[in-house]
Every structure is written in C-alpha cells, then in structure tokens.
Coordinates of C-alpha atoms in Angstrom, one line a residue:
M375 CA 36.2 -24.8 43.9
P376 CA 33.7 -22.4 45.5
N377 CA 32.7 -19.3 43.6
E378 CA 29.6 -17.5 42.8
W379 CA 28.6 -19.8 39.9
I380 CA 30.0 -23.3 41.0
T381 CA 29.7 -24.7 44.5
Q382 CA 31.2 -28.1 45.7
Q383 CA 29.0 -30.1 48.1
G384 CA 30.7 -33.4 48.7
E385 CA 30.7 -35.3 45.5
R386 CA 28.1 -33.1 43.9
V387 CA 28.7 -29.9 42.2
S388 CA 25.8 -27.2 42.1
L389 CA 25.6 -24.6 39.3
Q390 CA 24.0 -21.3 40.5
G391 CA 24.0 -17.6 40.3
E392 CA 23.6 -15.5 37.2
W393 CA 24.4 -17.5 34.0
T394 CA 23.9 -14.6 31.6
L395 CA 25.5 -12.8 28.8
R396 CA 26.9 -10.2 31.1
H397 CA 29.1 -12.9 32.9
Y398 CA 29.7 -15.0 29.7
A399 CA 33.5 -14.3 29.6
A400 CA 34.0 -15.1 33.3
L401 CA 31.8 -18.2 33.1
K402 CA 33.8 -19.4 30.1
R403 CA 37.1 -19.0 31.9
T404 CA 35.8 -20.7 35.1
L405 CA 34.6 -23.7 33.2
Q406 CA 37.9 -24.0 31.5
Q407 CA 39.7 -24.1 34.8
Q408 CA 37.5 -26.9 36.0
D409 CA 39.0 -29.8 33.8
S410 CA 38.0 -32.6 36.3
L411 CA 34.3 -31.3 36.4
S412 CA 32.0 -34.3 35.6
A413 CA 28.7 -33.8 34.0
N414 CA 27.1 -36.7 36.1
A415 CA 28.1 -34.9 39.4
V416 CA 26.3 -31.6 38.4
T417 CA 23.1 -30.5 40.1
L418 CA 20.9 -27.5 39.0
P419 CA 19.0 -26.3 42.2
G420 CA 18.1 -23.0 40.3
F421 CA 19.7 -20.0 38.8
E422 CA 19.1 -16.2 39.8
G423 CA 19.4 -15.5 36.1
L424 CA 19.6 -17.6 33.0
D425 CA 19.6 -16.5 29.3
T426 CA 20.5 -18.2 26.0
A427 CA 24.2 -17.5 26.5
G428 CA 24.4 -19.2 29.8
A429 CA 22.2 -22.0 28.7
A430 CA 24.6 -22.7 25.9
L431 CA 27.5 -23.0 28.3
I432 CA 25.6 -25.5 30.4
V433 CA 24.6 -27.6 27.4
E434 CA 28.3 -27.7 26.4
L435 CA 29.1 -28.9 30.0
L436 CA 26.3 -31.4 30.4
G437 CA 26.0 -32.6 26.8
V438 CA 22.9 -32.5 24.6
E439 CA 21.3 -35.7 25.7
K440 CA 21.6 -35.2 29.4
T441 CA 20.3 -31.6 29.0
K442 CA 17.2 -32.8 27.1
Q443 CA 16.4 -35.0 30.1
V444 CA 16.8 -32.1 32.6
G445 CA 13.2 -32.3 33.8
E446 CA 13.9 -35.9 35.0
W447 CA 16.9 -35.2 37.2
A448 CA 16.8 -31.5 38.0
T449 CA 13.4 -31.3 39.7
D450 CA 14.2 -28.3 41.7
L451 CA 15.0 -26.2 38.7
P452 CA 12.0 -23.8 37.7
S453 CA 10.1 -25.0 34.7
A454 CA 10.9 -22.0 32.6
Q455 CA 14.6 -22.5 33.1
Q456 CA 14.1 -26.3 32.3
A457 CA 12.2 -25.2 29.1
L458 CA 15.1 -22.9 28.1
L459 CA 17.8 -25.5 28.5
V460 CA 15.9 -28.1 26.5
R461 CA 15.3 -25.6 23.7
I462 CA 18.9 -24.7 23.6
A463 CA 19.9 -28.3 23.6
E464 CA 17.6 -29.1 20.7
A465 CA 18.9 -26.1 18.7
M466 CA 22.5 -27.2 19.3
D467 CA 21.6 -30.8 18.3
A468 CA 20.1 -29.7 14.9
P469 CA 22.3 -30.5 12.0
L470 CA 23.7 -27.6 10.1
D471 CA 22.9 -28.1 6.4
S472 CA 25.2 -25.7 4.7
S473 CA 24.6 -27.1 1.2
P474 CA 21.6 -25.4 -0.5
K475 CA 18.9 -27.6 -1.8
S476 CA 19.0 -28.2 -5.6
P477 CA 16.1 -26.4 -7.3
N478 CA 13.2 -28.5 -8.4
R479 CA 11.9 -26.7 -11.5
P480 CA 8.5 -28.5 -11.9
T481 CA 7.8 -28.2 -8.1
D482 CA 8.8 -24.5 -8.0
T483 CA 6.7 -23.8 -11.1
L484 CA 3.6 -25.5 -9.6
A485 CA 4.1 -23.7 -6.3
T486 CA 4.3 -20.3 -8.2
V487 CA 1.2 -21.3 -10.2
G488 CA -0.7 -22.2 -7.0
Q489 CA 0.3 -18.9 -5.3
Q490 CA -0.9 -16.9 -8.3
M491 CA -4.2 -18.8 -8.3
V492 CA -4.7 -18.1 -4.5
A493 CA -3.9 -14.5 -5.1
L494 CA -6.3 -14.2 -8.0
W495 CA -9.1 -15.9 -6.0
S496 CA -8.5 -13.6 -3.1
Q497 CA -8.5 -10.6 -5.5
Q498 CA -11.7 -11.6 -7.1
R499 CA -13.5 -12.2 -3.7
Q500 CA -12.4 -8.7 -2.6
L501 CA -13.7 -7.3 -5.8
L502 CA -17.1 -9.0 -5.5
G503 CA -17.3 -7.9 -1.8
F504 CA -16.5 -4.3 -2.8
I505 CA -19.1 -4.3 -5.7
G506 CA -21.7 -5.5 -3.2
L507 CA -20.8 -2.7 -0.8
V508 CA -21.0 0.0 -3.5
L509 CA -24.4 -1.4 -4.7
A510 CA -25.8 -1.5 -1.2
T511 CA -24.6 2.2 -0.5
F512 CA -26.1 3.2 -3.9
T513 CA -29.4 1.5 -3.1
S514 CA -29.6 3.3 0.3
L515 CA -29.0 6.7 -1.3
V516 CA -30.9 6.5 -4.5
F517 CA -34.2 7.7 -2.9
R518 CA -32.5 10.3 -0.7
P519 CA -31.6 13.3 -3.1
R520 CA -30.2 15.5 -0.2
R521 CA -27.2 13.1 0.1
W522 CA -26.3 13.0 -3.5
R523 CA -22.9 14.4 -4.3
I524 CA -23.8 16.5 -7.4
T525 CA -20.8 18.8 -7.3
A526 CA -18.3 16.0 -7.1
T527 CA -20.1 13.9 -9.7
V528 CA -20.0 16.8 -12.2
A529 CA -16.4 17.5 -11.5
H530 CA -15.5 13.8 -12.2
I531 CA -17.6 13.8 -15.3
Q532 CA -15.5 16.7 -16.6
Q533 CA -12.2 15.0 -15.7
S534 CA -13.0 11.5 -16.9
G535 CA -15.4 12.4 -19.7
F536 CA -15.1 15.8 -21.3
N537 CA -11.4 16.0 -21.0
A538 CA -11.0 12.6 -22.6
V539 CA -13.0 13.5 -25.7
P540 CA -10.0 14.6 -27.8
I541 CA -7.9 11.5 -27.1
V542 CA -10.8 9.2 -27.8
A543 CA -11.9 10.9 -30.9
L544 CA -8.3 11.0 -32.3
L545 CA -7.6 7.4 -31.5
T546 CA -10.8 5.9 -32.9
F547 CA -10.5 8.1 -36.0
M548 CA -7.0 6.7 -36.7
V549 CA -8.2 3.1 -35.9
G550 CA -11.1 3.5 -38.2
A551 CA -8.9 4.7 -41.0
V552 CA -6.6 1.6 -40.5
V553 CA -9.5 -0.8 -40.4
A554 CA -10.9 0.7 -43.6
F555 CA -7.5 0.5 -45.3
L556 CA -6.9 -3.0 -44.3
G557 CA -10.4 -4.1 -45.3
A558 CA -10.1 -2.5 -48.7
T559 CA -6.7 -4.1 -49.3
V560 CA -8.2 -7.6 -48.7
L561 CA -11.6 -7.0 -50.4
Q562 CA -9.9 -5.5 -53.5
D563 CA -8.7 -8.9 -54.7
F564 CA -12.5 -9.9 -54.7
G565 CA -13.8 -6.8 -56.3
A566 CA -15.9 -6.1 -53.2
T567 CA -14.3 -2.8 -51.9
V568 CA -17.7 -1.4 -51.4
Y569 CA -18.2 -3.8 -48.5
T570 CA -15.4 -1.9 -46.6
I571 CA -18.3 0.4 -45.4
D572 CA -20.0 -2.6 -43.8
L573 CA -16.7 -3.7 -42.2
V574 CA -16.0 -0.4 -40.6
A575 CA -19.6 0.1 -39.5
F576 CA -20.0 -3.3 -37.9
S577 CA -16.6 -3.3 -36.1
F578 CA -17.0 0.1 -34.6
L579 CA -20.7 -0.1 -33.8
R580 CA -20.4 -3.4 -32.1
E581 CA -16.9 -3.6 -30.8
F582 CA -14.2 -1.1 -31.4
G583 CA -16.1 2.0 -30.4
V584 CA -16.9 0.9 -26.8
L585 CA -13.7 -1.2 -26.5
L586 CA -11.2 1.5 -27.3
A587 CA -13.0 4.1 -25.2
A588 CA -13.1 1.6 -22.2
I589 CA -9.5 0.7 -22.6
L590 CA -8.5 4.4 -22.7
L591 CA -10.6 5.1 -19.6
A592 CA -9.0 2.1 -18.0
G593 CA -5.5 3.5 -18.5
R594 CA -6.5 7.1 -18.0
T595 CA -9.2 7.2 -15.4
A596 CA -8.7 4.0 -13.3
S597 CA -5.2 4.9 -12.6
A598 CA -6.2 8.4 -11.6
F599 CA -8.8 7.1 -9.2
T600 CA -6.3 4.8 -7.6
A601 CA -3.7 7.4 -7.3
Q602 CA -6.1 9.9 -5.8
L603 CA -7.5 7.5 -3.3
G604 CA -4.1 6.0 -2.6
A605 CA -2.7 9.5 -1.7
M606 CA -5.7 10.1 0.5
K607 CA -5.1 6.7 2.2
S608 CA -1.3 7.6 2.7
N609 CA -2.2 10.9 4.2
E610 CA -4.8 9.3 6.5
E611 CA -7.5 11.5 5.0
I612 CA -9.9 8.5 4.7
D613 CA -9.3 7.7 8.4
A614 CA -10.2 11.3 9.1
L615 CA -13.4 11.0 7.2
K616 CA -14.3 7.9 9.1
T617 CA -13.6 9.7 12.4
Q618 CA -15.9 12.5 11.4
G619 CA -18.7 9.9 10.8
L620 CA -18.7 10.1 6.9
D621 CA -18.9 7.1 4.7
P622 CA -15.9 7.0 2.2
I623 CA -18.0 4.8 -0.2
E624 CA -20.7 7.5 -0.3
L625 CA -18.3 10.4 -0.4
L626 CA -15.5 9.2 -2.7
V627 CA -16.6 6.1 -4.6
L628 CA -20.2 6.7 -5.7
P629 CA -19.4 10.1 -7.4
R630 CA -16.7 8.4 -9.4
V631 CA -18.8 5.4 -10.3
I632 CA -21.8 7.5 -11.4
A633 CA -19.5 9.8 -13.4
L634 CA -18.1 6.9 -15.4
L635 CA -21.6 5.4 -15.9
I636 CA -22.4 8.7 -17.5
S637 CA -19.1 9.5 -19.3
L638 CA -18.3 6.1 -21.0
P639 CA -21.6 5.8 -23.0
L640 CA -21.0 9.4 -24.3
L641 CA -17.3 8.6 -25.1
T642 CA -18.5 5.4 -26.8
F643 CA -20.8 7.4 -29.0
V644 CA -18.1 9.8 -29.9
G645 CA -15.7 6.9 -30.6
M646 CA -18.2 5.4 -33.0
L647 CA -18.7 8.5 -34.9
S648 CA -14.9 9.2 -35.1
G649 CA -14.3 5.6 -36.2
L650 CA -16.9 5.9 -39.0
A651 CA -15.4 9.2 -39.9
G652 CA -12.0 7.7 -40.3
G653 CA -13.3 4.9 -42.5
A654 CA -15.3 7.5 -44.6
M655 CA -12.1 9.4 -45.2
V656 CA -10.1 6.4 -46.4
A657 CA -13.2 5.4 -48.5
A658 CA -13.3 8.8 -50.1
L659 CA -9.5 9.2 -50.7
S660 CA -8.5 5.6 -51.6
L661 CA -11.6 3.8 -52.8
D662 CA -13.5 6.6 -54.7
I663 CA -16.5 6.1 -52.5
S664 CA -18.2 9.5 -51.8
I665 CA -19.3 10.6 -48.3
S666 CA -22.9 10.5 -49.6
Q667 CA -22.6 6.9 -50.8
F668 CA -20.9 6.0 -47.6
L669 CA -23.9 7.3 -45.6
I670 CA -26.5 5.8 -47.9
T671 CA -24.9 2.4 -47.7
L672 CA -24.4 2.8 -44.0
Q673 CA -28.2 3.6 -43.5
K674 CA -29.2 0.7 -45.9
D675 CA -27.0 -2.1 -44.6
V676 CA -26.4 -1.5 -40.9
S677 CA -29.2 -1.9 -38.5
V678 CA -29.6 0.2 -35.4
T679 CA -29.4 -3.0 -33.4
H680 CA -25.6 -3.0 -33.8
F681 CA -25.4 0.5 -32.4
L682 CA -27.5 -0.5 -29.4
V683 CA -25.4 -3.7 -28.8
G684 CA -22.3 -1.7 -28.6
L685 CA -23.7 1.0 -26.5
S686 CA -25.2 -1.5 -24.0
K687 CA -21.8 -2.7 -23.0
A688 CA -20.6 0.7 -22.0
P689 CA -22.3 1.0 -18.5
V690 CA -21.0 -2.5 -17.6
F691 CA -17.4 -1.6 -18.6
A692 CA -17.7 1.8 -16.8
F693 CA -18.9 0.2 -13.5
V694 CA -16.1 -2.4 -13.5
I695 CA -13.4 0.2 -14.3
A696 CA -14.5 2.6 -11.7
V697 CA -14.9 -0.1 -8.9
I698 CA -11.5 -1.7 -9.6
G699 CA -9.8 1.8 -9.6
C700 CA -11.4 2.8 -6.3
L701 CA -10.8 -0.6 -4.7
E702 CA -7.0 -0.5 -5.5
G703 CA -6.8 2.9 -4.2
F704 CA -8.2 1.7 -0.8
K705 CA -5.8 -1.1 -0.7
V706 CA -2.7 1.2 -0.7
S707 CA -0.7 0.7 2.5
G708 CA 0.9 4.1 2.8
S709 CA 4.2 4.2 0.9
A710 CA 4.9 5.7 -2.6
Q711 CA 5.8 2.3 -3.9
S712 CA 2.5 0.9 -2.8
V713 CA 0.7 3.7 -4.6
G714 CA 2.6 2.9 -7.8
S715 CA 2.1 -0.8 -7.6
H716 CA -1.7 -0.6 -7.0
T717 CA -2.0 2.0 -9.8
T718 CA -0.3 -0.4 -12.2
S719 CA -2.5 -3.2 -10.9
S720 CA -5.8 -1.3 -11.3
V721 CA -4.9 -0.5 -15.1
V722 CA -4.0 -4.1 -15.8
Q723 CA -7.1 -5.5 -14.0
S724 CA -9.4 -3.0 -15.7
I725 CA -8.1 -3.7 -19.2
F726 CA -8.2 -7.4 -18.6
M727 CA -11.8 -7.3 -17.2
V728 CA -13.0 -5.1 -20.0
I729 CA -11.6 -7.5 -22.7
L730 CA -13.0 -10.5 -20.9
L731 CA -16.4 -9.1 -20.5
D732 CA -16.3 -8.0 -24.1
A733 CA -15.6 -11.5 -25.3
L734 CA -18.3 -12.9 -23.1
A735 CA -20.8 -10.3 -24.4
A736 CA -19.8 -11.1 -28.0
L737 CA -20.5 -14.8 -27.4
F738 CA -23.8 -14.0 -25.8
F739 CA -25.0 -11.6 -28.5
M740 CA -23.9 -14.1 -31.2
E741 CA -25.9 -17.0 -29.5
M742 CA -29.0 -14.6 -29.2
G743 CA -28.7 -13.7 -32.8
W744 CA -28.5 -9.9 -32.1

C-alpha cells in the first residue's frame, strides 16, 4: 500500500508526508481504502507537515488513548508534533455538553454584586490617584505665575459660571417658592406661618443653595468636560500634546478645576438669593408677609453662620465635579459610544458624590453644633 502518506515496512506501517488541510480529502479517501489497517501496527517517524486537520485523522485512526501516549511509543516524532497530537486527542475526548446549565439565581446575583463592588473599588482608586496628580501639578505651578493658564481659566469661568446664572437662578427661585408654599401649608395648622421665613432661610442657606447649584453643574459642566476631553482623546489631540512635551493636566485639567472653584461659590450665592426671593414672593402673595417683615425676620432669626456653612461646601463640591468630569474624559477609548457612556458616568458619579459629601457634611456640622 505505498503512497506519499502511508508506507508498508513488513508488518509495520509508517505515516509520513504532509498531513495538512490541503490534502484532507485525499487523506480521508486513502484511510477509507485501508480497511485492514491496524492501529497497533502504525509508526510515526515524523511528518513533513502536520496541522489540526491531519492530526484529527490520525487520532481517529489510532484512537484517543493510544494518541495520548504518543510520546512513549513514537520517540522519533518531533516534540511539537507530539504535543499537537496529544492536544487534539484531549479535545476530541472532551464530552460535548449540549444542555445549558440551569441558572442559579442566588449565585448569579452574588457574582454580579461582586463584580460591581470590584468595579466601584477600581473606580475610586483611579479617582483618588487622579486627585493626587491634580493636586501635585497644582502645587508645582502655584508659585510659577508664568505657567498659569489665565485665558483658558477665564473662558471656562464664563462657560461654567456666568452662562449658568440664569438656569441656577430660575431653578432655585422656583424651589424656594415651592418650599415656602409647602412650609406654609403645614405650619398653617399650628398658626405658625411666620416661621415659613425661617424654614426657607435655613434650607437655602445651609443646603438647597449649594446643593442645587452643584447638581446643575454636575449635569451641565461635568458632562461638558467629559465630552470635550473625550473628543480630544478620540482625535489623538492629547497624545499630540504629550508628544510636544506639554502636560495635559496643566493645560486641560487645572484651568477647568480652578474655573469651577471660582464659579460654584458665586453660583451658590446666586442660588441662595434666588431661593430667598422665591420664598419672599410666596410669603407676600399667600401669607400676607411683607418684604420688609421678611427681611427683618431673616436678619433677626438667621445667623450668618448658616450662610458660611453652606458656602463652605461649594469649593469641595466644585473640585469633585471638575475632577470626575476630567477623569472620565481621559478614560474615553476612542469611539462615539465610549464618549457617550463616560459622559453619562461622569454625571451620575458627580451627582452621587455631591449628595454623599453633603450628607457627610450635614452630619459633621450637626455634631459640631454649627
């Protein structure tokens, strides 16, 4: 039975030549013609070429168990070809589990929770590292005025601060009116509608003024920062800056951070005044409390400490919002879908962090008695 693939040598039969996909059909026909070929009589001196298609035919001829022991009886066969035959034999011996595993709801739920916790931990580590990088860069530049980006900072103050004044003022004015109306509705049953002034003042000076302004900036400005830096990342503009020896943190991040550090306290002040104006309007129209009485009660009952407590939160919120927006922009991978997902992530993270920090600050100030 001599041919280019099978050679008879007495009682022994040698497999040789090229056992590859190119000759698969011919090899299949040749093996079908050799009905009396015994696996125990086969020797493997070596092949000129051997791939997975040829190895599968050899495994079918020899059997899985004999092929797995090829290193013991085919010592002349190169080690790479031995390893390929063993690997194909193991793959052909693996059971085919066609039935899908039944879902395990508790296990799947725990796995999902674990994955989310790992992702959250990784995200917070990245945020802390980026905050450290921003602070280190700011510290290195604070005493070097020549490297300050004044023009970029002023431009971002206009975009994130001045242009946001109308929406912040309108929103806080309406919320102030709603808070005054709800407070008056409840306090009217006790004959204490005059304390609506204190309710509006305390809520806006301590919480609502800074919180509403920060949430608006988180949705308006953090998303803009992420989209701007993400587009630059997609267009490889940030890589170009690095190639030119420029620091993206210094050039792109610090002007945005400083702009928010300046803008948010001013917007908070605008929000406080607008909220008080909304409460004063409701008090004048629905409660017969004049504007002069509103201002006198405000001056008499409300300490300036409440104003300072609310205003002190603004720089912290501003820094967190700006850093999260810039970090998510740097994490964009290059596609439009990545820009959209990281923009959404920056808004959600910023709002979550603002509310979390506000709750922690409220507990701290309460324990301090401020």
